[in-house]
Amino acid sequence: MALPNLTPEQRAEALEKATRARRRRAEVKSALKSREMTLSAVLDLAEKDEAVAKMKVISLLESLPRVGVNTAAALMDEVRIAPSRRVRGLGPVQREALIRRFG
């Protein structure tokens, strides 16, 4: 699939939008790490916030305190979440299992 030809203004706007999304995801991950937000609050936020909804679940789990790469991967296997799954794509059973585990 070929990339569309963008005007310099459209390109600058797209870059700015991507930067805002990355910053928003970084803010949410930082709030999780510092316990300013809970996992259930982030999952609720994802219903309204496009940037959070597009965050990978594995990245979200790794942002939790005391959860590293191995723990996050094991939890993903346990709850049967694909490694490529985004927050928006979580099913109700998967969401409930994560909330039960992390609050």
mmCIF file with all atom_site columns, C-alpha atoms in Angstrom:
data_model
loop_
_atom_site.group_PDB
_atom_site.id
_atom_site.type_symbol
_atom_site.label_atom_id
_atom_site.label_alt_id
_atom_site.label_comp_id
_atom_site.label_asym_id
_atom_site.label_entity_id
_atom_site.label_seq_id
_atom_site.pdbx_PDB_ins_code
_atom_site.Cartn_x
_atom_site.Cartn_y
_atom_site.Cartn_z
_atom_site.occupancy
_atom_site.B_iso_or_equiv
_atom_site.pdbx_formal_charge
_atom_site.auth_seq_id
_atom_site.auth_comp_id
_atom_site.auth_asym_id
_atom_site.auth_atom_id
_atom_site.pdbx_PDB_model_num
ATOM 1   C CA . MET A 1 1   ? 0.000   0.000   0.000  1.00 0.00 ? 1   MET A CA 1
ATOM 2   C CA . ALA A 1 2   ? 1.461   3.310   -1.088 1.00 0.00 ? 2   ALA A CA 1
ATOM 3   C CA . LEU A 1 3   ? 1.568   6.196   1.318  1.00 0.00 ? 3   LEU A CA 1
ATOM 4   C CA . PRO A 1 4   ? -0.627  9.140   0.370  1.00 0.00 ? 4   PRO A CA 1
ATOM 5   C CA . ASN A 1 5   ? 1.017   12.299  -0.886 1.00 0.00 ? 5   ASN A CA 1
ATOM 6   C CA . LEU A 1 6   ? 0.615   14.902  1.827  1.00 0.00 ? 6   LEU A CA 1
ATOM 7   C CA . THR A 1 7   ? 1.092   18.615  1.645  1.00 0.00 ? 7   THR A CA 1
ATOM 8   C CA . PRO A 1 8   ? 3.697   20.007  4.042  1.00 0.00 ? 8   PRO A CA 1
ATOM 9   C CA . GLU A 1 9   ? 0.865   21.326  6.234  1.00 0.00 ? 9   GLU A CA 1
ATOM 10  C CA . GLN A 1 10  ? -0.857  17.924  6.353  1.00 0.00 ? 10  GLN A CA 1
ATOM 11  C CA . ARG A 1 11  ? 2.438   16.231  7.146  1.00 0.00 ? 11  ARG A CA 1
ATOM 12  C CA . ALA A 1 12  ? 3.174   18.672  9.973  1.00 0.00 ? 12  ALA A CA 1
ATOM 13  C CA . GLU A 1 13  ? -0.328  18.160  11.353 1.00 0.00 ? 13  GLU A CA 1
ATOM 14  C CA . ALA A 1 14  ? 0.037   14.362  11.229 1.00 0.00 ? 14  ALA A CA 1
ATOM 15  C CA . LEU A 1 15  ? 3.405   14.552  12.995 1.00 0.00 ? 15  LEU A CA 1
ATOM 16  C CA . GLU A 1 16  ? 1.934   16.787  15.696 1.00 0.00 ? 16  GLU A CA 1
ATOM 17  C CA . LYS A 1 17  ? -0.999  14.405  16.190 1.00 0.00 ? 17  LYS A CA 1
ATOM 18  C CA . ALA A 1 18  ? 1.377   11.449  16.553 1.00 0.00 ? 18  ALA A CA 1
ATOM 19  C CA . THR A 1 19  ? 3.495   13.381  19.054 1.00 0.00 ? 19  THR A CA 1
ATOM 20  C CA . ARG A 1 20  ? 0.421   14.242  21.141 1.00 0.00 ? 20  ARG A CA 1
ATOM 21  C CA . ALA A 1 21  ? -0.642  10.578  21.156 1.00 0.00 ? 21  ALA A CA 1
ATOM 22  C CA . ARG A 1 22  ? 2.819   9.401   22.274 1.00 0.00 ? 22  ARG A CA 1
ATOM 23  C CA . ARG A 1 23  ? 2.899   12.020  25.029 1.00 0.00 ? 23  ARG A CA 1
ATOM 24  C CA . ARG A 1 24  ? -0.572  11.039  26.226 1.00 0.00 ? 24  ARG A CA 1
ATOM 25  C CA . ARG A 1 25  ? 0.381   7.362   26.381 1.00 0.00 ? 25  ARG A CA 1
ATOM 26  C CA . ALA A 1 26  ? 3.576   8.276   28.273 1.00 0.00 ? 26  ALA A CA 1
ATOM 27  C CA . GLU A 1 27  ? 1.528   10.329  30.775 1.00 0.00 ? 27  GLU A CA 1
ATOM 28  C CA . VAL A 1 28  ? -0.836  7.428   31.394 1.00 0.00 ? 28  VAL A CA 1
ATOM 29  C CA . LYS A 1 29  ? 2.011   4.938   31.828 1.00 0.00 ? 29  LYS A CA 1
ATOM 30  C CA . SER A 1 30  ? 3.765   7.305   34.219 1.00 0.00 ? 30  SER A CA 1
ATOM 31  C CA . ALA A 1 31  ? 0.557   7.766   36.242 1.00 0.00 ? 31  ALA A CA 1
ATOM 32  C CA . LEU A 1 32  ? 0.181   3.994   36.469 1.00 0.00 ? 32  LEU A CA 1
ATOM 33  C CA . LYS A 1 33  ? 3.785   3.530   37.576 1.00 0.00 ? 33  LYS A CA 1
ATOM 34  C CA . SER A 1 34  ? 3.424   6.193   40.293 1.00 0.00 ? 34  SER A CA 1
ATOM 35  C CA . ARG A 1 35  ? 0.038   4.790   41.370 1.00 0.00 ? 35  ARG A CA 1
ATOM 36  C CA . GLU A 1 36  ? -1.799  8.011   40.531 1.00 0.00 ? 36  GLU A CA 1
ATOM 37  C CA . MET A 1 37  ? -4.149  5.930   38.346 1.00 0.00 ? 37  MET A CA 1
ATOM 38  C CA . THR A 1 38  ? -5.466  2.412   38.627 1.00 0.00 ? 38  THR A CA 1
ATOM 39  C CA . LEU A 1 39  ? -5.665  -0.092  35.816 1.00 0.00 ? 39  LEU A CA 1
ATOM 40  C CA . SER A 1 40  ? -9.477  0.027   35.894 1.00 0.00 ? 40  SER A CA 1
ATOM 41  C CA . ALA A 1 41  ? -9.337  3.833   35.513 1.00 0.00 ? 41  ALA A CA 1
ATOM 42  C CA . VAL A 1 42  ? -7.080  3.460   32.476 1.00 0.00 ? 42  VAL A CA 1
ATOM 43  C CA . LEU A 1 43  ? -9.398  0.885   30.917 1.00 0.00 ? 43  LEU A CA 1
ATOM 44  C CA . ASP A 1 44  ? -12.346 3.250   31.452 1.00 0.00 ? 44  ASP A CA 1
ATOM 45  C CA . LEU A 1 45  ? -10.326 6.128   29.999 1.00 0.00 ? 45  LEU A CA 1
ATOM 46  C CA . ALA A 1 46  ? -9.597  4.069   26.885 1.00 0.00 ? 46  ALA A CA 1
ATOM 47  C CA . GLU A 1 47  ? -13.280 4.184   25.965 1.00 0.00 ? 47  GLU A CA 1
ATOM 48  C CA . LYS A 1 48  ? -13.017 7.974   25.502 1.00 0.00 ? 48  LYS A CA 1
ATOM 49  C CA . ASP A 1 49  ? -9.344  8.550   24.679 1.00 0.00 ? 49  ASP A CA 1
ATOM 50  C CA . GLU A 1 50  ? -8.151  7.315   21.290 1.00 0.00 ? 50  GLU A CA 1
ATOM 51  C CA . ALA A 1 51  ? -4.454  7.455   22.230 1.00 0.00 ? 51  ALA A CA 1
ATOM 52  C CA . VAL A 1 52  ? -4.989  5.238   25.273 1.00 0.00 ? 52  VAL A CA 1
ATOM 53  C CA . ALA A 1 53  ? -7.252  2.873   23.320 1.00 0.00 ? 53  ALA A CA 1
ATOM 54  C CA . LYS A 1 54  ? -4.463  2.254   20.797 1.00 0.00 ? 54  LYS A CA 1
ATOM 55  C CA . MET A 1 55  ? -1.875  1.423   23.477 1.00 0.00 ? 55  MET A CA 1
ATOM 56  C CA . LYS A 1 56  ? -0.636  -2.162  23.468 1.00 0.00 ? 56  LYS A CA 1
ATOM 57  C CA . VAL A 1 57  ? -1.797  -4.175  26.479 1.00 0.00 ? 57  VAL A CA 1
ATOM 58  C CA . ILE A 1 58  ? 1.692   -5.553  27.113 1.00 0.00 ? 58  ILE A CA 1
ATOM 59  C CA . SER A 1 59  ? 3.061   -2.003  27.348 1.00 0.00 ? 59  SER A CA 1
ATOM 60  C CA . LEU A 1 60  ? 0.272   -1.069  29.741 1.00 0.00 ? 60  LEU A CA 1
ATOM 61  C CA . LEU A 1 61  ? 0.954   -4.057  32.003 1.00 0.00 ? 61  LEU A CA 1
ATOM 62  C CA . GLU A 1 62  ? 4.684   -3.388  32.041 1.00 0.00 ? 62  GLU A CA 1
ATOM 63  C CA . SER A 1 63  ? 3.903   0.120   33.303 1.00 0.00 ? 63  SER A CA 1
ATOM 64  C CA . LEU A 1 64  ? 2.301   -1.233  36.456 1.00 0.00 ? 64  LEU A CA 1
ATOM 65  C CA . PRO A 1 65  ? 4.390   -1.189  39.631 1.00 0.00 ? 65  PRO A CA 1
ATOM 66  C CA . ARG A 1 66  ? 6.214   -4.463  40.298 1.00 0.00 ? 66  ARG A CA 1
ATOM 67  C CA . VAL A 1 67  ? 5.298   -5.867  36.868 1.00 0.00 ? 67  VAL A CA 1
ATOM 68  C CA . GLY A 1 68  ? 8.183   -6.498  34.510 1.00 0.00 ? 68  GLY A CA 1
ATOM 69  C CA . VAL A 1 69  ? 8.558   -8.040  31.107 1.00 0.00 ? 69  VAL A CA 1
ATOM 70  C CA . ASN A 1 70  ? 8.337   -11.644 32.307 1.00 0.00 ? 70  ASN A CA 1
ATOM 71  C CA . THR A 1 71  ? 5.396   -11.096 34.658 1.00 0.00 ? 71  THR A CA 1
ATOM 72  C CA . ALA A 1 72  ? 3.479   -9.194  31.977 1.00 0.00 ? 72  ALA A CA 1
ATOM 73  C CA . ALA A 1 73  ? 4.125   -11.927 29.399 1.00 0.00 ? 73  ALA A CA 1
ATOM 74  C CA . ALA A 1 74  ? 3.044   -14.657 31.828 1.00 0.00 ? 74  ALA A CA 1
ATOM 75  C CA . LEU A 1 75  ? -0.123  -12.746 32.684 1.00 0.00 ? 75  LEU A CA 1
ATOM 76  C CA . MET A 1 76  ? -0.909  -12.226 29.006 1.00 0.00 ? 76  MET A CA 1
ATOM 77  C CA . ASP A 1 77  ? -0.642  -16.002 28.477 1.00 0.00 ? 77  ASP A CA 1
ATOM 78  C CA . GLU A 1 78  ? -2.707  -16.746 31.573 1.00 0.00 ? 78  GLU A CA 1
ATOM 79  C CA . VAL A 1 79  ? -5.548  -14.428 30.534 1.00 0.00 ? 79  VAL A CA 1
ATOM 80  C CA . ARG A 1 80  ? -5.175  -15.460 26.864 1.00 0.00 ? 80  ARG A CA 1
ATOM 81  C CA . ILE A 1 81  ? -4.381  -12.035 25.480 1.00 0.00 ? 81  ILE A CA 1
ATOM 82  C CA . ALA A 1 82  ? -2.473  -11.955 22.202 1.00 0.00 ? 82  ALA A CA 1
ATOM 83  C CA . PRO A 1 83  ? 0.868   -10.073 22.324 1.00 0.00 ? 83  PRO A CA 1
ATOM 84  C CA . SER A 1 84  ? -0.317  -7.679  19.625 1.00 0.00 ? 84  SER A CA 1
ATOM 85  C CA . ARG A 1 85  ? -3.625  -6.848  21.364 1.00 0.00 ? 85  ARG A CA 1
ATOM 86  C CA . ARG A 1 86  ? -4.468  -3.181  21.932 1.00 0.00 ? 86  ARG A CA 1
ATOM 87  C CA . VAL A 1 87  ? -6.400  -1.913  24.958 1.00 0.00 ? 87  VAL A CA 1
ATOM 88  C CA . ARG A 1 88  ? -9.451  -1.232  22.790 1.00 0.00 ? 88  ARG A CA 1
ATOM 89  C CA . GLY A 1 89  ? -9.506  -4.863  21.659 1.00 0.00 ? 89  GLY A CA 1
ATOM 90  C CA . LEU A 1 90  ? -9.774  -6.422  25.109 1.00 0.00 ? 90  LEU A CA 1
ATOM 91  C CA . GLY A 1 91  ? -12.863 -8.529  25.662 1.00 0.00 ? 91  GLY A CA 1
ATOM 92  C CA . PRO A 1 92  ? -15.025 -8.209  28.786 1.00 0.00 ? 92  PRO A CA 1
ATOM 93  C CA . VAL A 1 93  ? -13.632 -11.407 30.333 1.00 0.00 ? 93  VAL A CA 1
ATOM 94  C CA . GLN A 1 94  ? -10.061 -10.246 29.740 1.00 0.00 ? 94  GLN A CA 1
ATOM 95  C CA . ARG A 1 95  ? -10.794 -6.789  31.191 1.00 0.00 ? 95  ARG A CA 1
ATOM 96  C CA . GLU A 1 96  ? -12.413 -8.344  34.255 1.00 0.00 ? 96  GLU A CA 1
ATOM 97  C CA . ALA A 1 97  ? -9.465  -10.695 34.795 1.00 0.00 ? 97  ALA A CA 1
ATOM 98  C CA . LEU A 1 98  ? -6.991  -7.784  34.638 1.00 0.00 ? 98  LEU A CA 1
ATOM 99  C CA . ILE A 1 99  ? -9.101  -5.619  36.968 1.00 0.00 ? 99  ILE A CA 1
ATOM 100 C CA . ARG A 1 100 ? -9.460  -8.497  39.427 1.00 0.00 ? 100 ARG A CA 1
ATOM 101 C CA . ARG A 1 101 ? -5.688  -8.920  39.435 1.00 0.00 ? 101 ARG A CA 1
ATOM 102 C CA . PHE A 1 102 ? -4.637  -5.233  39.592 1.00 0.00 ? 102 PHE A CA 1
ATOM 103 C CA . GLY A 1 103 ? -7.708  -3.221  40.629 1.00 0.00 ? 103 GLY A CA 1
#
